[in-house]
Coordinates of C-alpha atoms and ligand atoms in Angstrom, one line a residue:
X1 CA 26.9 166.7 172.6
X2 CA 28.6 164.3 170.2
X3 CA 31.4 162.0 171.0
X4 CA 34.1 164.1 169.5
X5 CA 32.9 167.1 171.4
X6 CA 32.9 165.3 174.7
X7 CA 36.4 163.9 174.3
X8 CA 37.5 167.3 173.2
X9 CA 36.0 169.1 176.2
X10 CA 37.4 166.5 178.7
X11 CA 40.8 166.0 177.1
X12 CA 42.2 167.9 174.2
X13 CA 41.1 171.4 175.2
X14 CA 42.2 171.2 178.9
X15 CA 45.5 169.6 177.9
X16 CA 46.1 172.4 175.4
X17 CA 45.2 175.0 178.0
X18 CA 47.6 173.4 180.5
X19 CA 50.3 173.6 177.8
X20 CA 50.9 169.8 178.1
X21 CA 51.5 169.6 174.4
X22 CA 54.6 171.7 174.8
X23 CA 56.1 169.1 177.2
X24 CA 55.3 165.7 175.6
X25 CA 55.8 164.0 172.3
X26 CA 52.4 163.7 170.6
X27 CA 50.6 162.9 167.4
X28 CA 47.1 163.4 166.2
X29 CA 45.0 161.4 163.7
X30 CA 44.4 163.7 160.8
X31 CA 40.6 163.1 160.9
X32 CA 40.4 164.1 164.5
X33 CA 42.6 167.2 164.2
X34 CA 40.8 168.4 161.1
X35 CA 37.5 168.1 163.1
X36 CA 39.2 170.1 165.9
X37 CA 40.4 172.8 163.5
X38 CA 36.8 173.3 162.3
X39 CA 35.1 173.2 165.7
X40 CA 37.7 174.8 168.1
X41 CA 40.3 176.6 166.0
X42 CA 41.7 178.2 169.2
X43 CA 42.7 174.8 170.7
X44 CA 44.1 173.7 167.3
X45 CA 46.2 176.9 167.2
X46 CA 47.5 176.3 170.8
X47 CA 48.6 172.8 170.0
X48 CA 50.5 173.9 166.8
X49 CA 52.0 176.8 168.8
X50 CA 53.3 174.4 171.5
X51 CA 55.3 172.5 169.0
X52 CA 56.7 175.7 167.6
X53 CA 57.9 176.8 171.0
X54 CA 60.2 173.7 171.0
X55 CA 61.3 174.4 167.4
X56 CA 62.4 177.9 168.5
X57 CA 64.1 176.6 171.7
X58 CA 65.7 173.5 170.4
X59 CA 65.6 173.6 166.6
X60 CA 63.5 170.4 166.6
X61 CA 59.8 170.0 167.4
X62 CA 58.0 167.5 169.5
X63 CA 54.9 166.8 167.4
X64 CA 55.0 163.6 165.4
X65 CA 53.0 162.8 162.2
X66 CA 50.7 159.8 161.9
X67 CA 49.7 157.5 159.0
X68 CA 46.6 159.1 157.6
X69 CA 43.6 156.8 158.1
X70 CA 44.8 154.8 161.1
X71 CA 45.4 151.8 158.9
X72 CA 47.2 148.8 160.2
X73 CA 50.1 149.2 157.8
X74 CA 51.6 145.7 157.9
X75 CA 48.2 144.5 156.5
X76 CA 48.2 147.1 153.7
X77 CA 49.8 146.8 150.3
X78 CA 53.0 148.6 149.6
X79 CA 51.2 151.2 147.5
X80 CA 48.6 151.8 150.3
X81 CA 51.4 152.1 152.8
X82 CA 52.9 154.8 150.6
X83 CA 49.6 156.6 150.3
X84 CA 49.0 156.5 154.1
X85 CA 52.5 157.8 154.8
X86 CA 52.4 160.5 152.1
X87 CA 49.0 161.7 153.2
X88 CA 50.1 161.7 156.9
X89 CA 53.2 163.8 156.1
X90 CA 51.2 166.3 154.0
X91 CA 48.6 166.7 156.7
X92 CA 51.4 167.3 159.2
X93 CA 53.2 169.9 157.0
X94 CA 49.9 171.7 156.4
X95 CA 49.3 172.1 160.2
X96 CA 52.7 172.4 161.7
X97 CA 54.5 174.2 158.9
X98 CA 57.5 171.9 158.9
X99 CA 58.6 168.4 157.7
X100 CA 57.9 165.7 160.4
X101 CA 60.9 163.9 161.7
X102 CA 58.9 161.2 163.4
X103 CA 55.8 159.2 162.6
X104 CA 53.6 157.2 164.9
X105 CA 52.4 154.0 163.3
X106 CA 48.7 153.2 164.1
X107 CA 48.6 150.7 166.9
X108 CA 52.4 150.7 166.7
X109 CA 51.9 148.0 164.1
X110 CA 55.1 147.4 162.2
X111 CA 56.8 145.2 159.6
X112 CA 60.1 145.9 157.7
X113 CA 58.2 147.1 154.6
X114 CA 56.4 149.7 156.7
X115 CA 59.7 151.0 158.1
X116 CA 61.2 151.1 154.6
X117 CA 58.3 153.2 153.3
X118 CA 58.8 155.6 156.2
X119 CA 62.5 155.8 155.4
X120 CA 61.9 156.4 151.7
X121 CA 59.5 159.2 152.6
X122 CA 62.2 160.9 154.8
X123 CA 60.9 159.9 158.2
X124 CA 63.7 159.5 160.7
X125 CA 62.2 157.7 163.7
X126 CA 59.2 155.9 165.1
X127 CA 58.2 154.4 168.5
X128 CA 57.5 150.7 169.0
X129 CA 56.4 148.2 171.6
X130 CA 59.4 146.6 173.3
X131 CA 58.3 143.1 172.2
X132 CA 58.6 144.3 168.6
X133 CA 62.4 144.0 169.1
X134 CA 64.0 140.7 168.2
X135 CA 66.3 140.9 171.2
X136 CA 66.5 139.0 174.6
X137 CA 68.3 141.9 176.2
X138 CA 66.6 145.0 174.9
X139 CA 67.6 148.2 176.7
X140 CA 64.7 150.7 176.1
X141 CA 66.7 153.5 177.7
X142 CA 68.2 154.4 174.3
X143 CA 67.0 154.2 170.7
X144 CA 68.2 151.6 168.2
X145 CA 68.8 151.6 164.5
X146 CA 67.0 149.1 162.2
X147 CA 68.8 148.4 158.9
X148 CA 66.7 148.4 155.8
X149 CA 67.3 147.5 152.1
X150 CA 69.2 149.9 150.0
X151 CA 71.4 151.2 152.8
X152 CA 68.3 152.9 154.4
X153 CA 67.7 152.7 158.1
X154 CA 65.1 153.7 160.7
X155 CA 65.6 154.8 164.3
X156 CA 63.3 153.1 166.7
X157 CA 62.5 154.2 170.3
X158 CA 61.0 151.4 172.4
X159 CA 58.6 152.5 175.1
X160 CA 59.1 151.3 178.7
X161 CA 56.6 148.4 179.2
X162 CA 55.9 148.5 182.9
X163 CA 55.5 152.3 183.3
X164 CA 53.4 152.5 180.1
X165 CA 51.1 149.8 181.5
X166 CA 51.0 151.5 184.9
X167 CA 50.0 154.9 183.6
X168 CA 47.5 153.4 181.2
X169 CA 45.7 150.8 183.3
X170 CA 46.4 151.5 187.0
X171 CA 44.5 154.7 188.0
X172 CA 45.5 154.2 191.6
X173 CA 49.1 154.9 190.7
X174 CA 48.4 158.3 189.0
X175 CA 46.5 160.1 191.6
X176 CA 49.5 162.1 192.7
X177 CA 52.2 163.1 190.2
X178 CA 54.9 163.7 192.8
X179 CA 54.5 160.3 194.2
X180 CA 54.4 158.7 190.8
X181 CA 57.7 160.4 189.9
X182 CA 59.3 159.3 193.1
X183 CA 58.0 155.7 193.4
X184 CA 57.4 154.7 189.8
X185 CA 59.2 156.9 187.3
X186 CA 62.6 156.6 188.9
X187 CA 62.4 152.8 188.9
X188 CA 62.3 152.9 185.1
X189 CA 65.9 154.1 184.9
X190 CA 68.9 151.7 184.9
X191 CA 71.0 152.0 188.0
X192 CA 74.2 150.9 186.3
X193 CA 74.0 153.6 183.6
X194 CA 73.2 156.2 186.3
X195 CA 76.3 155.1 188.2
X196 CA 78.4 155.5 185.1
X197 CA 76.9 158.9 184.4
X198 CA 75.6 157.8 181.1
X199 CA 72.5 159.5 179.6
X200 CA 69.4 157.4 179.4
X201 CA 65.8 158.1 178.7
X202 CA 62.5 156.6 179.8
X203 CA 59.7 156.7 177.2
X204 CA 56.2 156.1 178.3
X205 CA 53.6 155.6 175.6
X206 CA 49.9 155.9 176.1
X207 CA 46.6 156.8 174.5
X208 CA 46.3 160.6 174.6
X209 CA 42.6 160.4 175.5
X210 CA 43.6 158.8 178.8
X211 CA 44.4 162.3 180.2
X212 CA 41.0 163.6 181.2
X213 CA 38.7 161.5 179.1
X214 CA 39.3 157.8 180.0
X215 CA 40.7 158.8 183.4
X216 CA 39.3 161.8 185.3
X217 CA 41.7 164.7 186.2
X218 CA 44.7 163.0 184.6
X219 CA 45.2 166.1 182.4
X220 CA 46.2 167.8 185.7
X221 CA 48.3 164.8 186.7
X222 CA 50.2 165.0 183.4
X223 CA 50.7 168.8 183.8
X224 CA 52.2 168.3 187.3
X225 CA 54.3 165.4 186.2
X226 CA 56.0 167.3 183.3
X227 CA 56.2 170.6 185.0
X228 CA 57.5 170.1 188.5
X229 CA 57.3 166.5 189.8
X230 CA 59.8 165.1 187.3
X231 CA 62.2 168.0 187.9
X232 CA 62.0 167.5 191.7
X233 CA 62.8 163.8 191.2
X234 CA 66.0 165.0 189.4
X235 CA 64.8 164.3 185.8
X236 CA 65.1 166.4 182.7
X237 CA 62.4 166.4 180.0
X238 CA 63.2 165.4 176.5
X239 CA 61.4 164.0 173.5
X240 CA 62.6 161.7 170.6
X241 CA 63.7 164.4 168.1
X242 CA 65.6 166.3 170.9
X243 CA 67.2 163.1 172.2
X244 CA 68.4 162.3 168.7
X245 CA 69.9 165.8 168.3
X246 CA 72.0 165.3 171.4
X247 CA 72.8 161.6 171.4
X248 CA 74.1 159.5 168.5
X249 CA 72.3 156.1 168.0
X250 CA 74.8 153.4 168.9
X251 CA 72.9 150.1 168.9
X252 CA 71.3 148.1 166.1
X253 CA 68.3 145.8 166.4
X254 CA 66.1 143.6 164.2
X255 CA 62.4 143.7 164.6
X256 CA 59.9 140.9 164.9
X257 CA 57.2 141.3 162.3
X258 CA 54.4 141.9 162.2
X259 CA 53.9 143.1 165.7
X260 CA 51.8 145.8 167.4
X261 CA 51.1 147.3 170.8
X262 CA 47.5 146.1 171.5
X263 CA 47.6 142.6 170.2
X264 CA 50.1 140.0 171.4
X265 CA 49.5 137.8 168.3
X266 CA 51.1 140.0 165.7
X267 CA 48.3 141.9 164.0
X268 CA 45.8 139.1 164.1
X269 CA 43.3 141.2 166.1
X270 CA 42.6 143.2 163.0
X271 CA 42.4 140.3 160.6
X272 CA 40.7 137.4 162.3
X273 CA 40.5 135.4 165.5
X274 CA 42.9 135.9 168.5
X275 CA 42.6 135.8 172.3
X276 CA 42.5 139.6 172.5
X277 CA 38.8 139.6 171.9
X278 CA 36.4 136.9 173.1
X279 CA 34.3 134.9 170.7
X280 CA 34.9 134.1 167.1
X281 CA 36.8 136.8 165.1
X282 CA 36.1 135.1 161.8
X283 CA 33.9 138.0 160.7
X284 CA 37.0 140.2 160.5
X285 CA 38.7 137.9 158.0
X286 CA 35.5 138.0 155.8
X287 CA 35.2 141.8 156.1
X288 CA 38.9 142.3 155.2
X289 CA 38.6 139.9 152.3
X290 CA 35.5 141.8 151.0
X291 CA 37.3 145.1 151.3
X292 CA 40.5 143.8 149.7
X293 CA 38.6 142.4 146.7
X294 CA 36.7 145.7 146.3
X295 CA 40.0 147.6 146.6
X296 CA 41.5 145.6 143.7
X297 CA 38.5 146.4 141.5
X298 CA 38.5 150.1 142.4
X299 CA 42.3 150.3 141.8
X300 CA 41.9 148.5 138.4
X301 CA 39.1 150.9 137.3
X302 CA 40.9 153.9 138.7
X303 CA 44.1 153.1 136.8
X304 CA 42.0 152.5 133.7
X305 CA 40.5 156.0 133.9
X306 CA 43.5 157.8 135.1
X307 CA 46.3 156.4 132.9
X308 CA 44.7 157.7 129.8
X309 CA 44.7 161.2 131.3
X310 CA 47.9 161.6 133.5
X311 CA 51.4 160.1 133.4
X312 CA 51.4 158.8 136.9
X313 CA 48.0 157.8 138.4
X314 CA 49.3 156.8 141.8
X315 CA 51.4 160.0 142.2
X316 CA 48.1 161.9 141.4
X317 CA 46.4 159.8 144.1
X318 CA 49.1 160.6 146.6
X319 CA 48.9 164.3 145.8
X320 CA 45.2 164.3 146.1
X321 CA 45.7 165.0 149.8
X322 CA 46.3 168.6 148.8
X323 CA 42.7 168.7 147.5
X324 CA 41.4 167.0 150.7
X325 CA 43.2 169.7 152.7
X326 CA 41.6 172.3 150.4
X327 CA 45.0 173.7 149.4
X328 CA 44.1 173.4 145.7
X329 CA 41.1 172.3 143.6
X330 CA 40.8 168.9 142.0
X331 CA 40.6 170.6 138.6
X332 CA 43.9 172.4 139.1
X333 CA 45.7 169.3 140.4
X334 CA 44.5 167.1 137.6
X335 CA 45.3 169.8 135.1
X336 CA 48.8 170.2 136.4
X337 CA 49.4 166.4 136.4
X338 CA 48.0 165.9 132.9
X339 CA 50.2 168.5 131.3
X340 CA 47.6 168.9 128.5
X341 CA 44.0 170.1 128.1
X342 CA 41.3 167.8 129.3
X343 CA 37.5 168.1 128.9
X344 CA 35.4 168.9 131.9
X345 CA 33.8 165.5 131.6
X346 CA 37.2 163.8 131.8
X347 CA 38.2 165.9 134.8
X348 CA 34.9 165.1 136.5
X349 CA 35.2 161.4 136.1
X350 CA 38.7 161.3 137.3
X351 CA 37.7 163.5 140.3
X352 CA 35.0 161.0 141.2
X353 CA 37.5 158.1 141.0
X354 CA 39.9 160.0 143.3
X355 CA 37.0 160.4 145.8
X356 CA 36.4 156.7 145.4
X357 CA 40.1 156.1 146.3
X358 CA 39.6 158.3 149.3
X359 CA 36.6 156.3 150.6
X360 CA 38.5 153.0 149.8
X361 CA 41.3 154.1 152.1
X362 CA 38.8 154.9 154.9
X363 CA 37.4 151.3 154.8
X364 CA 40.6 150.1 156.4
X365 CA 40.5 152.3 159.5
X366 CA 41.7 150.0 162.3
X367 CA 38.8 150.6 164.7
X368 CA 36.5 148.8 162.2
X369 CA 38.4 145.6 163.0
X370 CA 39.4 146.1 166.6
X371 CA 36.4 145.1 168.6
X372 CA 34.8 141.7 169.2
X373 CA 31.6 142.0 167.2
X374 CA 30.5 143.4 163.8
X375 CA 27.3 145.2 165.1
X376 CA 29.1 148.4 166.3
X377 CA 29.3 151.8 164.8
X378 CA 33.0 151.4 163.8
X379 CA 32.7 148.4 161.4
X380 CA 29.4 149.7 160.1
X381 CA 31.0 153.0 159.2
X382 CA 33.7 151.1 157.2
X383 CA 30.9 149.4 155.3
X384 CA 29.3 152.8 154.7
X385 CA 32.6 154.0 153.1
X386 CA 32.6 150.9 150.9
X387 CA 29.1 151.8 149.7
X388 CA 30.1 155.3 149.0
X389 CA 33.1 154.1 147.0
X390 CA 30.9 151.7 145.0
X391 CA 28.5 154.6 144.3
X392 CA 31.3 156.9 143.1
X393 CA 32.9 154.2 140.8
X394 CA 29.4 153.6 139.3
X395 CA 29.0 157.3 138.6
X396 CA 32.5 157.7 137.1
X397 CA 32.6 154.5 135.0
X398 CA 29.1 153.0 134.8
X399 CA 30.5 149.8 136.4
X400 CA 28.4 148.6 139.3
X401 CA 30.5 146.6 141.8
X402 CA 27.5 146.4 144.3
X403 CA 26.5 142.8 143.7
X404 CA 30.0 141.4 144.1
X405 CA 30.6 143.4 147.3
X406 CA 27.2 142.3 148.7
X407 CA 28.0 138.6 148.0
X408 CA 31.3 138.9 149.8
X409 CA 29.7 140.7 152.8
X410 CA 27.1 138.0 153.3
X411 CA 29.7 136.1 155.3
X412 CA 30.1 139.0 157.8
X413 CA 27.5 138.4 160.6
X414 CA 27.1 139.8 164.1
X415 CA 27.3 137.0 166.8
X416 CA 24.9 138.9 169.0
X417 CA 22.3 140.5 166.8
X418 CA 22.8 138.5 163.6
X419 CA 23.1 141.7 161.7
X420 CA 24.4 140.9 158.2
X421 CA 27.0 143.3 156.7
X422 CA 25.5 143.0 153.2
X423 CA 22.2 144.5 154.5
X424 CA 24.2 147.4 156.1
X425 CA 25.9 147.8 152.7
X426 CA 22.7 147.8 150.7
X427 CA 21.1 150.3 153.0
X428 CA 24.0 152.7 152.6
X429 CA 24.2 152.1 148.9
X430 CA 20.5 153.0 148.5
X431 CA 21.1 156.1 150.6
X432 CA 24.0 157.1 148.4
X433 CA 22.0 156.5 145.3
X434 CA 19.2 158.7 146.6
X435 CA 21.6 161.6 146.5
X436 CA 21.0 163.0 143.0
X437 CA 24.4 164.7 142.7
X438 CA 27.3 163.4 144.6
X439 CA 29.2 166.0 146.5
X440 CA 32.9 165.7 145.9
X441 CA 35.5 167.2 148.1
X442 CA 33.5 167.1 151.3
X443 CA 35.2 167.1 154.7
X444 CA 35.3 164.0 156.9
Ligands
ZN501 ZN1 45.6 139.3 169.7

């Protein structure tokens, strides 16, 4: 049984069977949910259907979109932010059959530029950690509006810190949902607002895999909490889009940037050394530096190939998500964007460069930078994506970026096993070169 299958069997399938996705606000990483669609289409269908029940009942759904590759967006360029958000929206529309109103930011990592990209792409709200607010007296029982350039704005819900920590890290508190509702949940509400009869909400944010995978039986705890225990404690269920439909946003807030929910040092956990992980995190800085330099080279070569063939290379790259989702072929997308006839060789080269762009986005998946050491599957996977990108660029343009990347990756070394990232890269590059014809358009 592989890891995805195990988490699926312990968490996603039982939670879908219990109809928990009808009762909570949720989002899925596109890579995970596309795996689910292929391996258990019935559960995928149930999850989509549980959002649609709310659409029919309330006119707004409870599913949220997510930035596509789980990239830490404050660390990404403005153009990469746009790609991640555009791809996340397209994936959501493809599955849920509607525009997303809300988007979850990977690791709740935020800066103003990220919120502005969300606003420009029509997203209305997101959820952040309470310490992302620049406010001494934050009241998380209602959402706030963050003002952005150009008269744009973004609504932000802040999760309740103590209850989110309790549900995530204190299994003793979540054995009995009725007791949790009585002794914990009610304490999250403000007594002064309750006395005045003012509406207020408590938002608890947690990793979805907690419910049945990280913590045994908590899928059933959640089912009881949202279907009985909360009601008996006098509470009514809501979710961000429904709350916004019924309550105007009255308060403004500024955000502290960059901030995130699983690092208390901004976003340093994914870019170097901080106290969140023991030992020296310098390898992360070297890995990110290597990937950023490679990205610049790939972008330069991509633009070089693409701008001779299409008017807007980056719009083509953003629309390439429709090829990834198999809604159209690369040939038809490129043909449509070119507006004039191209040779099959031109189309093939551009297609290879679009696949290189796709691999390049995958290099920045946050889990590659999250843990304390380099010698783990997650960072090594990111290096494998880099090797694949280098191979695709070589095939498309004849330019070999391998030596440069290797030189940069020499500085990335495991503290425990002394594994060098350049050796991992070379191994994957040789493997990629061993494939006589590169498959393009394969699934994750
Ligand atoms: Zn940290």
